Coordinates of C-alpha atoms and ligand atoms in Angstrom, one line a residue:
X1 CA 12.5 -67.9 5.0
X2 CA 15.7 -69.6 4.5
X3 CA 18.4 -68.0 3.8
X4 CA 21.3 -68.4 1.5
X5 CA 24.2 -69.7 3.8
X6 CA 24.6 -72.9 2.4
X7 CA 25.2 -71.7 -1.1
X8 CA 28.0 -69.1 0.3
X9 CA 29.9 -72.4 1.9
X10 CA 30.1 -74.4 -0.5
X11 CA 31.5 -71.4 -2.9
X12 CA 34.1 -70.4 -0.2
X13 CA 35.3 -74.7 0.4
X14 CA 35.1 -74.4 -3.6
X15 CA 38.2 -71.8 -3.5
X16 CA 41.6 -72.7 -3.3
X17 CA 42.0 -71.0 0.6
X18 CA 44.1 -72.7 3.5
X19 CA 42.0 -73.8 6.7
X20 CA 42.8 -70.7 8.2
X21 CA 41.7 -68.2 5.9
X22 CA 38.4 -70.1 5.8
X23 CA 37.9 -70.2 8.9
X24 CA 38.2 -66.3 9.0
X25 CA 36.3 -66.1 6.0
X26 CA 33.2 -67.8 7.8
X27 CA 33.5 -65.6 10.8
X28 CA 33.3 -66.0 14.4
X29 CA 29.9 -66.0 15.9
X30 CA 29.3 -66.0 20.3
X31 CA 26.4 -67.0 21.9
X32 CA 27.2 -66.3 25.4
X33 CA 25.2 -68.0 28.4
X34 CA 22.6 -65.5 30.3
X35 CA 21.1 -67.6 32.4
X36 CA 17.4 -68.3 32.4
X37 CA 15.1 -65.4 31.5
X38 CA 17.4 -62.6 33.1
X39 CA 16.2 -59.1 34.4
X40 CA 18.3 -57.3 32.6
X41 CA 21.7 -57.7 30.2
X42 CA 24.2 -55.2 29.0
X43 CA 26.4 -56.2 26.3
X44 CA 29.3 -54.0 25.4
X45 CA 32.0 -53.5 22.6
X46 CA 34.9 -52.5 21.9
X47 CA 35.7 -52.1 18.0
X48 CA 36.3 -54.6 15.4
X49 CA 40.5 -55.2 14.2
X50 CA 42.9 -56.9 12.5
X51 CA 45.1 -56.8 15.4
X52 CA 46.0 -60.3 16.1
X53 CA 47.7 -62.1 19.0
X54 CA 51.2 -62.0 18.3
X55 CA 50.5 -58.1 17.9
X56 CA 49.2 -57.5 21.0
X57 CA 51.6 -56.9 24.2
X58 CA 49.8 -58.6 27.8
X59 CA 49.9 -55.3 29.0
X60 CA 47.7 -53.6 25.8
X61 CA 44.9 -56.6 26.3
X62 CA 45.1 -56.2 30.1
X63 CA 44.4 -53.1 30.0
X64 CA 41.4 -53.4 27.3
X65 CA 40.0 -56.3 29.2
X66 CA 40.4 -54.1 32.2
X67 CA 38.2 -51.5 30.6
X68 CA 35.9 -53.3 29.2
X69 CA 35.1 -54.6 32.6
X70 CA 35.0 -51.4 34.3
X71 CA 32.0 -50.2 31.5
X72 CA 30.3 -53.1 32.1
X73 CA 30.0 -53.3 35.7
X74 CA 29.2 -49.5 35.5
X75 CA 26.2 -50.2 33.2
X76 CA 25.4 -53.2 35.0
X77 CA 25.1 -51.6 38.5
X78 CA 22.5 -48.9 37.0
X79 CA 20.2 -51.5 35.5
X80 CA 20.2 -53.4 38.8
X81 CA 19.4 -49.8 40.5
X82 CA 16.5 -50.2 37.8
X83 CA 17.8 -47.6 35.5
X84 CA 17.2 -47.1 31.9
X85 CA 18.6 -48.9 28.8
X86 CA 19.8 -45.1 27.6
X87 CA 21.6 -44.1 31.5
X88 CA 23.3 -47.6 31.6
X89 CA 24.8 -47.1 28.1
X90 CA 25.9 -43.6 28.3
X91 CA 27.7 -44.3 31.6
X92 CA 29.0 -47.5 30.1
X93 CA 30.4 -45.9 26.7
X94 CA 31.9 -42.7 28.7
X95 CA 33.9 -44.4 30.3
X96 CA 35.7 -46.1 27.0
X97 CA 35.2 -42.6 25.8
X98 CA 37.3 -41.1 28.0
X99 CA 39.9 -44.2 27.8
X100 CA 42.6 -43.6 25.1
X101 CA 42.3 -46.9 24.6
X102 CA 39.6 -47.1 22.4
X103 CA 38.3 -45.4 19.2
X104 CA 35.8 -42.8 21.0
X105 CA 36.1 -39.6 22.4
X106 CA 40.0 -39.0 23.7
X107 CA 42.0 -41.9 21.7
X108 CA 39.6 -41.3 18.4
X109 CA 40.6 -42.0 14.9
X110 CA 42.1 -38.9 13.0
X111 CA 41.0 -37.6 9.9
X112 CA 42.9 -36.5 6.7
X113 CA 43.7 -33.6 8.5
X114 CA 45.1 -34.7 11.6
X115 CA 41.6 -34.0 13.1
X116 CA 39.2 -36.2 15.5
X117 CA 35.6 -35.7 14.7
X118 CA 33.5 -38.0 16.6
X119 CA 30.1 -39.8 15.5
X120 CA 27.6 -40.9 17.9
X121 CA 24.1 -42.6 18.1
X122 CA 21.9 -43.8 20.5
X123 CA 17.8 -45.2 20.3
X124 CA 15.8 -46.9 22.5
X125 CA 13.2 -49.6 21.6
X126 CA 10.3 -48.7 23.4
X127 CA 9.2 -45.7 21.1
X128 CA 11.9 -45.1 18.8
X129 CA 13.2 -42.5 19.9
X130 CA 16.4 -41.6 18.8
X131 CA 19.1 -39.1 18.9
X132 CA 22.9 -38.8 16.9
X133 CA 25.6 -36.3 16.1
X134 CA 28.2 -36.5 13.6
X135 CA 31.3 -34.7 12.8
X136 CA 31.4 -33.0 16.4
X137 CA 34.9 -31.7 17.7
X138 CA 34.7 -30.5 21.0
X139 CA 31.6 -32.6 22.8
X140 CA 33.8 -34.2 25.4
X141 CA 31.2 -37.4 25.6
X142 CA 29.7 -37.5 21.9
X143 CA 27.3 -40.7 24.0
X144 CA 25.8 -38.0 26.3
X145 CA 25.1 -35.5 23.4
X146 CA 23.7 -38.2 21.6
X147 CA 21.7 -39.0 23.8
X148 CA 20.2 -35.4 24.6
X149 CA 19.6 -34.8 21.0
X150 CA 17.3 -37.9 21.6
X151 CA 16.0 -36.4 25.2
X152 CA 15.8 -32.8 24.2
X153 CA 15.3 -32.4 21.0
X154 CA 12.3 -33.4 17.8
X155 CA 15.2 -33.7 15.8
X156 CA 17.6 -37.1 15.1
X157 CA 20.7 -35.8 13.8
X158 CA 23.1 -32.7 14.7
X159 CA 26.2 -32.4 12.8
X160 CA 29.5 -30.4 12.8
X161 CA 29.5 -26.9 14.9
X162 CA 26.0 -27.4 15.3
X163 CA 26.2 -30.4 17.3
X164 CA 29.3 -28.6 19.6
X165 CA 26.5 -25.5 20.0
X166 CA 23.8 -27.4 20.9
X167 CA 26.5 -29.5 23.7
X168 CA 27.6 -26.3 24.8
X169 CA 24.1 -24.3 25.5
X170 CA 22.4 -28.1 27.4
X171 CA 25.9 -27.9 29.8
X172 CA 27.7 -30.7 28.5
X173 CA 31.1 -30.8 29.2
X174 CA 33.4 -29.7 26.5
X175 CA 37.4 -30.1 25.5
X176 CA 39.8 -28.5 23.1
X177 CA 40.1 -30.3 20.2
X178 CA 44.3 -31.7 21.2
X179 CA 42.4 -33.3 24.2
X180 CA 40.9 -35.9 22.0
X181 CA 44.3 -36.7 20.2
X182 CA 46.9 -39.0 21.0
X183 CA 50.5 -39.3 19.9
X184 CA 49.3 -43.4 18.9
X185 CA 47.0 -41.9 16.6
X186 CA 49.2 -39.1 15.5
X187 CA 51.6 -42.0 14.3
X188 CA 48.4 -44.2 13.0
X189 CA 47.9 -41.3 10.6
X190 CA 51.3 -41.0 9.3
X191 CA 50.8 -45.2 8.6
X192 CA 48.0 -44.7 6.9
X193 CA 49.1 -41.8 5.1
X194 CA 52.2 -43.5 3.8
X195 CA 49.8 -46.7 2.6
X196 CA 47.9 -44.8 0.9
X197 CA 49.7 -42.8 -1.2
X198 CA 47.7 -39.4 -0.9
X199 CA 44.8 -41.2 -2.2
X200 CA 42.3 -41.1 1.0
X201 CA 40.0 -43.2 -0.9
X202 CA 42.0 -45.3 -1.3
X203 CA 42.7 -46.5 2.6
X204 CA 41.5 -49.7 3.6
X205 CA 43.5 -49.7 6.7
X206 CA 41.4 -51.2 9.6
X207 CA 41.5 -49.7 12.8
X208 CA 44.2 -51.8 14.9
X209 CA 43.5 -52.4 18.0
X210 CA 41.8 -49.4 19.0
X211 CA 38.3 -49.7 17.8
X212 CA 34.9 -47.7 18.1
X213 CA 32.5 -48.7 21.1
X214 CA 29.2 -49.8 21.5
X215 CA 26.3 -51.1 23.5
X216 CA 23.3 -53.0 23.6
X217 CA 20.8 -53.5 26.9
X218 CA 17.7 -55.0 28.1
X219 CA 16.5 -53.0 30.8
X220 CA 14.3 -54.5 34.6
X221 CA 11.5 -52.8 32.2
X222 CA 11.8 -54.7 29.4
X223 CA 12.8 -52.2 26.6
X224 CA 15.6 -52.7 24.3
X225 CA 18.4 -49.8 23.3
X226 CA 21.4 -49.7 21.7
X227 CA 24.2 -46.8 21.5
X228 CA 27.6 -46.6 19.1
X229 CA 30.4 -44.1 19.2
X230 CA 33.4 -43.5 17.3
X231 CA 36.2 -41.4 15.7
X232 CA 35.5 -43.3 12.4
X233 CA 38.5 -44.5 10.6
X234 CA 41.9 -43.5 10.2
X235 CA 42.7 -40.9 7.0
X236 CA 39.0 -40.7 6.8
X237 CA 38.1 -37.6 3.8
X238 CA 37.4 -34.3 6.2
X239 CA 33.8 -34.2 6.5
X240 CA 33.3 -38.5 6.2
X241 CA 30.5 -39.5 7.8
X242 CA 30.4 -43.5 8.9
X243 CA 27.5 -46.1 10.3
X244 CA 27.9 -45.0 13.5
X245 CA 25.6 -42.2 13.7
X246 CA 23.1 -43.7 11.3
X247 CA 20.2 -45.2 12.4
X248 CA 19.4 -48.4 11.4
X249 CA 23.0 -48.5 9.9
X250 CA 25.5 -49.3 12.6
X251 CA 23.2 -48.9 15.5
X252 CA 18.9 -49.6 16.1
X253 CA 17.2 -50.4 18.6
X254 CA 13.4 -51.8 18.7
X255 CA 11.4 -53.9 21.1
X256 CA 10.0 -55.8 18.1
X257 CA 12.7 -57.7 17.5
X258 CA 16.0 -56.5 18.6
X259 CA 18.8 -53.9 19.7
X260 CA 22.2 -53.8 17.5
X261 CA 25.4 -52.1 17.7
X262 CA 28.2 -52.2 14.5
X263 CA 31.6 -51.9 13.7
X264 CA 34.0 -52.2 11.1
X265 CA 33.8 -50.4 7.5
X266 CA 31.2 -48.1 7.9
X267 CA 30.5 -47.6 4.3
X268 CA 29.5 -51.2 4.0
X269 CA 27.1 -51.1 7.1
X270 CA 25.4 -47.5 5.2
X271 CA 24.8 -49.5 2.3
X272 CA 23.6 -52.5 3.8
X273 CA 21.4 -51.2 6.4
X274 CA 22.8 -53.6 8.6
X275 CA 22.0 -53.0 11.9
X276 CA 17.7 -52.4 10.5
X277 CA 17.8 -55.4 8.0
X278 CA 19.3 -57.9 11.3
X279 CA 15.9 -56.4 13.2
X280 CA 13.8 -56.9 10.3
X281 CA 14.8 -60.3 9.5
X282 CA 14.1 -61.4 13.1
X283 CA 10.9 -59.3 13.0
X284 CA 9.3 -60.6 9.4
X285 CA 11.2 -63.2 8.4
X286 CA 11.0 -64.9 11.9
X287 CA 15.1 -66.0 11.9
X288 CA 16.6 -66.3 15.3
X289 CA 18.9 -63.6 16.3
X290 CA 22.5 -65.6 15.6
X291 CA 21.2 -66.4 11.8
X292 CA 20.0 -63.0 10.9
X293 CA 23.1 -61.6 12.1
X294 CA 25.3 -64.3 10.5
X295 CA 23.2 -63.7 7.5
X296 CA 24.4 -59.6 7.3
X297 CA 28.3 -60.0 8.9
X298 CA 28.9 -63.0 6.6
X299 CA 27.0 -64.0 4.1
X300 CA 26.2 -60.1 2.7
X301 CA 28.8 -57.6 3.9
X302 CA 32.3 -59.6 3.7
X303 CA 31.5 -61.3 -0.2
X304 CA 30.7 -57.4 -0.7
X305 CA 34.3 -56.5 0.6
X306 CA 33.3 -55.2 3.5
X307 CA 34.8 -56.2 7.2
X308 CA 33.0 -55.9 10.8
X309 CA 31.6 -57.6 13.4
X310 CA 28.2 -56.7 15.3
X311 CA 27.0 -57.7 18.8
X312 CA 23.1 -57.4 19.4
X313 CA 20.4 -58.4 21.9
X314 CA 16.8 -60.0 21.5
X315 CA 14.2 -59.0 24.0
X316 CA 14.6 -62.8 25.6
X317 CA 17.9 -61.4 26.6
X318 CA 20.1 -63.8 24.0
X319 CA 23.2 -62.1 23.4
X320 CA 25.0 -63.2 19.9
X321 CA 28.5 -61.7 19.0
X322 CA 29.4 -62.0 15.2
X323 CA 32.7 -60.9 13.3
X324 CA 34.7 -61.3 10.3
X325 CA 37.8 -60.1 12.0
X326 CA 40.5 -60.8 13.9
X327 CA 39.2 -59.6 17.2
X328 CA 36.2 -58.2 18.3
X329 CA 36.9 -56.4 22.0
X330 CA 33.3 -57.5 23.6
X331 CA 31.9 -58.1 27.3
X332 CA 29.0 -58.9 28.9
X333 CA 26.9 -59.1 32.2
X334 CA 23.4 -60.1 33.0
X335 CA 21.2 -60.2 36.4
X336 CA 21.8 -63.7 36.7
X337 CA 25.7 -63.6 35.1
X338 CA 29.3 -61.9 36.2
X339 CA 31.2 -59.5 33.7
X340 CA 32.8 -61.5 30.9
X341 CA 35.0 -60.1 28.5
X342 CA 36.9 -61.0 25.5
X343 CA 39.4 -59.6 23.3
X344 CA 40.4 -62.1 20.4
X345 CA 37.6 -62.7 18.0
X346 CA 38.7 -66.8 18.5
X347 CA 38.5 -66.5 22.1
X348 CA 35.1 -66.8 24.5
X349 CA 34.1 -64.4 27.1
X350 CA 35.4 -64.8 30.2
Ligands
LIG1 N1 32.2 -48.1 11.8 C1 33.1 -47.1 12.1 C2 33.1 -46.1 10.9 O1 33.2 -46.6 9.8 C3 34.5 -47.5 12.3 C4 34.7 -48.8 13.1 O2 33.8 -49.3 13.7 O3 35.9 -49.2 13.2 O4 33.1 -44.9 11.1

């Protein structure tokens, strides 16, 4: 079925924009090399920003290119091991978890109330199976109980106390809630505060630099799954859930068609479906990975108002990166392929 990109071009070249803000307008879509039929990939992110180059110190993108890395080749050495699309992506995204460098775990967004309440999800493609909790405050790796709700449990979903309860009684490690918060948030939240005027609603702010995380892998046994954490957005209402933790929102995973991870305005990605309706178009509608994501990022979610960027994985092992923002913090690693990472959304792996 062919799908409506053409029409959305010519209306955007229609509008009186400068080169630039086209270009953004289209987004940025990456279709790193894997090399030929490759054993296994892991593909990682890091949050989707405004932040843009002249915003950035070295040391900030060193550091996130630094990290980046390090979850890759963590991930990467577990699937080479011949470990499961669920271990490599837990040990990938607790490590940017437990970096205040990133939207997850210690470094998470704060809430209206100067709280960080984390969202996680992970699913694998094989069967499924899929586990997620939302609203948690003292799981120290919201990945991990994420992916025991999935392990452990019939159910998807644990929220709020609940989800700390059930962390607590399977041995997880927990921390006191001023663990997760850091004095760059702390200042985010008075920013965000001041912009919007009391009226949470009302905040549009996109997360800077410091985005959620995410992860999508083709295992040595050819199953697909994908995983997402974050502390949401900045301001967020007390008791805001986002995509995150949604399946089939900002994070699916099926060997039918493909594994997704999402980020950006998590509202948007609810009501779209996005990460399900990218798997179903590649399922039904017989796209190609690139166009169906292209097809939610660009052509649906930013004429819609909202911003984000997705990175997902076919079971070939094609990678494709797509965002409507400024940068998109992204890596990836294959059997036959070093750790690449990127930070700008105009920039390529490397
Ligand atoms: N999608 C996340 C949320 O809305 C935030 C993000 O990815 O920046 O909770």
């Amino acid at each position: 079925m062919a799908k409506p990109r053409k029409l959305l071009t010519v209306a955007l070249l229609a509008t009186p924009m400068t080169l630039a803000a086209y270009a953004h307008a289209a987004g940025v879509t990456e279709t790193p090399d894997l090399g030929p039929s490759p054993d296994w990939v892991i593909a990682i992110h890091g949050g989707a920003g405004s932040t843009t180059r002249d915003e950035l110190s070295d040391e900030d993108k060193a550091q996130l290119r630094a990290d980046l890395k390090a979850a890759l080749e963590t991930g990467a050495k577990l699937l080479d091991e011949g470990g499961t699309g669920p271990q490599a992506i837990e040990a990938a995204l607790k490590i940017l978890e437990d970096s205040p460098h990133f939207n997850a775990g210690r470094g998470a967004a704060l809430d209206e109330h100067g709280d960080a309440r984390h969202d996680a999800s992970i699913m694998r493609g094989d069967d499924h199976a899929a586990g997620g909790i939302a609203g948690s405050s003292r799981i120290k790796n919201p990945i991990s109980a994420a992916r025991a709700v999935m392990e452990r449990t019939q159910n998807v979903m644990l929220h709020g106390d609940g989800a700390d309860w059930f962390a607590a009684e399977n041995g997880l490690e927990l921390a006191e809630p001023h663990y997760f918060i850091t004095e760059k948030r702390r200042q985010m939240l008075r920013d965000a505060r001041a912009h919007s005027a009391g009226d949470v609603a009302a905040n549009t702010i996109d997360e800077s630099i410091f985005g959620t995380v995410g992860a999508v892998v083709l295992d040595r046994h050819g199953n697909l799954s994908a995983g997402t954490s974050t502390g949401g957005r900045t301001n967020k209402r007390h008791g805001r859930v986002g995509d995150s933790p949604v399946i089939g929102a900002g994070n699916y995973a099926s060997n039918n068609s493909c594994a997704v991870s999402g980020t950006g305005h998590g509202e948007y990605f609810m009501r779209w479906t996005v990460a399900r309706d990218i798997c179903a178009r590649v399922e039904f509608a017989d796209e190609s990975l690139e166009s169906a994501a292209q097809a939610l990022i660009v052509d649906t979610l930013l004429p819609a108002g909202g911003t984000g960027g997705v990175i997902a994985l076919d079971p070939a092992g094609n990678v494709v990166f797509v965002t409507t923002t400024a940068n998109l913090k992204r890596g990836v690693m294959s059997s036959a392929t070093p750790a690449r990472v990127a930070v700008y959304s105009d920039e390529k792996v490397e």
